[in-house]
PDB file of C-alpha atoms in Angstrom:
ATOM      1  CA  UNK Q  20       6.368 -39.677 -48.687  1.00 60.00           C
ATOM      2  CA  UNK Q  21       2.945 -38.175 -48.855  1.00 79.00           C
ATOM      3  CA  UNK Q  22       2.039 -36.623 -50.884  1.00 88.00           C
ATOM      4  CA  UNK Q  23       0.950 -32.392 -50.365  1.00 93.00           C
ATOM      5  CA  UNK Q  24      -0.676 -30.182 -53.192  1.00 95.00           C
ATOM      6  CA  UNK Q  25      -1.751 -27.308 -51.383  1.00 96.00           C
ATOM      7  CA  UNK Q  26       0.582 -25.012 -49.199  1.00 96.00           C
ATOM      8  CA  UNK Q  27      -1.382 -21.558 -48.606  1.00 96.00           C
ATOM      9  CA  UNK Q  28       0.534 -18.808 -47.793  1.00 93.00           C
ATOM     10  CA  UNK Q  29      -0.871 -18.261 -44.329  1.00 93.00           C
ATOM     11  CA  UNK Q  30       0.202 -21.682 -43.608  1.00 92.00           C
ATOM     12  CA  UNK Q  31       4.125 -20.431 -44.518  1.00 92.00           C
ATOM     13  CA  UNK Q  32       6.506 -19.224 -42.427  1.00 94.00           C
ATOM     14  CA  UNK Q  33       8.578 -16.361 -43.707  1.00 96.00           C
ATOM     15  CA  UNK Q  34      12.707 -17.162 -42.864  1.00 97.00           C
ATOM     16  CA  UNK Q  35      15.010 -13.776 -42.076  1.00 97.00           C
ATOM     17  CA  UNK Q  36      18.539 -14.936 -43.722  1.00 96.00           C
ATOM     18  CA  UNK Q  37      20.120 -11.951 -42.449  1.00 95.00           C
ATOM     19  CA  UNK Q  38      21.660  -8.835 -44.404  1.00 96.00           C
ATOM     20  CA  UNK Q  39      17.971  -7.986 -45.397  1.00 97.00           C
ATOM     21  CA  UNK Q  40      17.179 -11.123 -47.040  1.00 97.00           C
ATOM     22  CA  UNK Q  41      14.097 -12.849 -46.396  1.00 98.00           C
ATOM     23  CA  UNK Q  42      12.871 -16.775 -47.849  1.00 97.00           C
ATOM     24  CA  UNK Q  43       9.525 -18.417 -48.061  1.00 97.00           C
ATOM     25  CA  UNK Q  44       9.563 -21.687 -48.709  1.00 97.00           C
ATOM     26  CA  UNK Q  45       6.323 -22.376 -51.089  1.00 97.00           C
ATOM     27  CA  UNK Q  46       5.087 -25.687 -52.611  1.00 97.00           C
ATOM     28  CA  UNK Q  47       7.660 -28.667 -52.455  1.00 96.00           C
ATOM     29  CA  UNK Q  48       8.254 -32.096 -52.985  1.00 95.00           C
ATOM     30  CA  UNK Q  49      11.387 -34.112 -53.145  1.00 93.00           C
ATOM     31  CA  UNK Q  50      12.259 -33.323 -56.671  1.00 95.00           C
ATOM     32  CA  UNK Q  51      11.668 -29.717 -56.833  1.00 97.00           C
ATOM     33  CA  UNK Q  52      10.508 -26.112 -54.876  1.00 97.00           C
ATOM     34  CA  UNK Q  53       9.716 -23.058 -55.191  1.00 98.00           C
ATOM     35  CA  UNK Q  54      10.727 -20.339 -52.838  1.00 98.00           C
ATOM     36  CA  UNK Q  55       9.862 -16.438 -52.634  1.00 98.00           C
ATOM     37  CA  UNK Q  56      13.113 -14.389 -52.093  1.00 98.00           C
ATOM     38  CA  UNK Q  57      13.374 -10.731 -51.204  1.00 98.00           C
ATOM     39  CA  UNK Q  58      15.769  -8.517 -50.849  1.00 98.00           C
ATOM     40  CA  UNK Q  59      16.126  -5.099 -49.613  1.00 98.00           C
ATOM     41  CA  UNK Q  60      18.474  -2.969 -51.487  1.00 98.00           C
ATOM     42  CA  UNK Q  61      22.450  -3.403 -50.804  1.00 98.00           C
ATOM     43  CA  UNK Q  62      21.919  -7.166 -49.828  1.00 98.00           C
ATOM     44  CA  UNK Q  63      24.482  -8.944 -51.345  1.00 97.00           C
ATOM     45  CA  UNK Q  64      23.916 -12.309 -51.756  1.00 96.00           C
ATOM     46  CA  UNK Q  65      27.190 -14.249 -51.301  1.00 96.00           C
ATOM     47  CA  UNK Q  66      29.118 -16.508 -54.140  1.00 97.00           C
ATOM     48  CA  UNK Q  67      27.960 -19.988 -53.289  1.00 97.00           C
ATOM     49  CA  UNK Q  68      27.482 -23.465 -55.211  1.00 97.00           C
ATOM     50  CA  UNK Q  69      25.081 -25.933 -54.710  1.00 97.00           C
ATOM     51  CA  UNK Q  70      24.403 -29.728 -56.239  1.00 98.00           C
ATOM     52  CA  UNK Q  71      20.670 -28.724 -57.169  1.00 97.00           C
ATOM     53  CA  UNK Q  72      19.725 -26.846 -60.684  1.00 98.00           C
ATOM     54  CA  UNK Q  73      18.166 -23.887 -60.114  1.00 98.00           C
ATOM     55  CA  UNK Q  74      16.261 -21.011 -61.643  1.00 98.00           C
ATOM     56  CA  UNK Q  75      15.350 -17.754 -60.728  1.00 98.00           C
ATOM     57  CA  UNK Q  76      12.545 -15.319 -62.193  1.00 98.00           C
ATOM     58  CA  UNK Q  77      12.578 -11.972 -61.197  1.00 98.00           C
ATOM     59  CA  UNK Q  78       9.203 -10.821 -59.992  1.00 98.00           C
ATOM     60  CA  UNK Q  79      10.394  -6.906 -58.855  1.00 98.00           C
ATOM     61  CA  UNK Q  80      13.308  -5.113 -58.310  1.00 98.00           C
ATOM     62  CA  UNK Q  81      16.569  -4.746 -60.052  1.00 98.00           C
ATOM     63  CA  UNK Q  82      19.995  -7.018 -59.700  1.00 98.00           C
ATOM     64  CA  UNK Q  83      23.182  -7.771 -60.452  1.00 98.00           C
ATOM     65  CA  UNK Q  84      23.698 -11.641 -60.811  1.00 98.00           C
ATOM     66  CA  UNK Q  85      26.873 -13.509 -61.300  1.00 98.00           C
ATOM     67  CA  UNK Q  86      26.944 -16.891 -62.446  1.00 98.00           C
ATOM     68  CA  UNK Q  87      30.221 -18.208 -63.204  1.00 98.00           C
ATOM     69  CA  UNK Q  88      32.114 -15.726 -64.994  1.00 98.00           C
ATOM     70  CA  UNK Q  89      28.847 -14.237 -66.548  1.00 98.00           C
ATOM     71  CA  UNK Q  90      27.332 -10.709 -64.464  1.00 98.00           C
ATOM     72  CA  UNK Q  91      23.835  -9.892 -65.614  1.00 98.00           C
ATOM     73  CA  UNK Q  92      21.923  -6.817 -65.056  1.00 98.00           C
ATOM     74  CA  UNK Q  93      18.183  -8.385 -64.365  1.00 98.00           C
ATOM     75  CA  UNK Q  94      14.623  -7.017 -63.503  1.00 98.00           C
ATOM     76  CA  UNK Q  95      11.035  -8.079 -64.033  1.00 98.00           C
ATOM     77  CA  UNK Q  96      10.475 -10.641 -66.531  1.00 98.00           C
ATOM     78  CA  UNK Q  97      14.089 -11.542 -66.557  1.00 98.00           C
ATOM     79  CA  UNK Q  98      15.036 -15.286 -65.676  1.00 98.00           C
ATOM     80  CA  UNK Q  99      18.351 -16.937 -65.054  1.00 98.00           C
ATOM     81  CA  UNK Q 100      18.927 -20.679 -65.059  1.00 98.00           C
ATOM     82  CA  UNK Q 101      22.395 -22.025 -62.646  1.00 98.00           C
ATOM     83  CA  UNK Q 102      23.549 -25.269 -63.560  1.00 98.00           C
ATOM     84  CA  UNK Q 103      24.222 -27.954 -60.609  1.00 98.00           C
ATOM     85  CA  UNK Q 104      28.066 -26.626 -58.411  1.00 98.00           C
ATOM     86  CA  UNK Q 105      28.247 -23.381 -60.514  1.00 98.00           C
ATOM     87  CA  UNK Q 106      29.175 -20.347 -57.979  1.00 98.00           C
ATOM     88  CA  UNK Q 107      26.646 -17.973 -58.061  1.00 98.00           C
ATOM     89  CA  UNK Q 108      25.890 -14.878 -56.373  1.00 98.00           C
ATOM     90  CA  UNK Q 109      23.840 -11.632 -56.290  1.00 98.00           C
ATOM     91  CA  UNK Q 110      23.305  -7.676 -55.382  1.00 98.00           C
ATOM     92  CA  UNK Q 111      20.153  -5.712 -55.167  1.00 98.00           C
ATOM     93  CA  UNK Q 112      20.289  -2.936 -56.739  1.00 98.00           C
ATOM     94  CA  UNK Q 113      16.812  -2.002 -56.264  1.00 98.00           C
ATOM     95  CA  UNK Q 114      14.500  -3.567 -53.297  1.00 98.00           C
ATOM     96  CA  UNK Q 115      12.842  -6.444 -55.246  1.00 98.00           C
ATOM     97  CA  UNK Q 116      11.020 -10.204 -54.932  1.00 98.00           C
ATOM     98  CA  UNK Q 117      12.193 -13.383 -57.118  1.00 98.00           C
ATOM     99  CA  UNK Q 118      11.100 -16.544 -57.285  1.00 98.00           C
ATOM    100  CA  UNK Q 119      13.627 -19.532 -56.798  1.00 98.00           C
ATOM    101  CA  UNK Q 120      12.879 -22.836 -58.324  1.00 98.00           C
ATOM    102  CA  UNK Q 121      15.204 -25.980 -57.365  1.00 98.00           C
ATOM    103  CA  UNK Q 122      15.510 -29.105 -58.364  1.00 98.00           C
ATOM    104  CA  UNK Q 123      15.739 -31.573 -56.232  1.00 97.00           C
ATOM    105  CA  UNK Q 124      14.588 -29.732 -53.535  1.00 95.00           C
ATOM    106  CA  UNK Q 125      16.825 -27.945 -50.885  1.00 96.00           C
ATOM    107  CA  UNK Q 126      16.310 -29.661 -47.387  1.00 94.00           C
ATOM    108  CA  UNK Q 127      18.795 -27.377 -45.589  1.00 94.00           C
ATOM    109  CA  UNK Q 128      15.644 -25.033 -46.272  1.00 95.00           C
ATOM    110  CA  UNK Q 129      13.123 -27.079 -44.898  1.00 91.00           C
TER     111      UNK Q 129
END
């Protein structure tokens, strides 16, 4: 693979998910990523799993978060890790951005 260190965000395409969720894929290689998620408010986020860790830091915006059995009330500042297969899902509560970091990388969002 070669290697990339720059991806400038004119260069990104912006991915509508649907239900007022929208994804940017940002820098990436094959063991981790980082992409910008936002939500307006109401999206729901469905209960999912997936074999990659993942955390998620809140840049604006208010949620609710389930991970497991856990709910969290989150906003700015606030970060939540997800372990590798646990079910996790989320509301907006308040129109917001986070930032998604995976490891290894998710190539169904490539």
């Amino acid at each position: 693979m070669t290697v990339k260190n720059y991806f400038p965000a004119k260069e990104t395409r912006v991915f509508d998910a649907g239900g007022g969720l929208t994804r940017k894929v940002g820098a990436h290689a094959d063991n981790a990523m980082v992409v910008e998620v936002r939500f307006e408010t109401g999206t729901v986020a469905a209960r999912h799993h997936h074999p990659h860790e993942q955390i998620t830091y809140v840049i604006s915006g208010k949620f609710e978060f389930t991970i497991g059995d856990d709910t969290y009330i989150v906003s700015a500042g606030d970060s939540l890790y997800k372990q590798p297969n646990i079910e996790h899902g989320a509301t907006c509560l308040e129109a917001g951005t986070l930032l998604d970091i995976f490891t290894p990388r998710r190539e169904d969002f490539l």
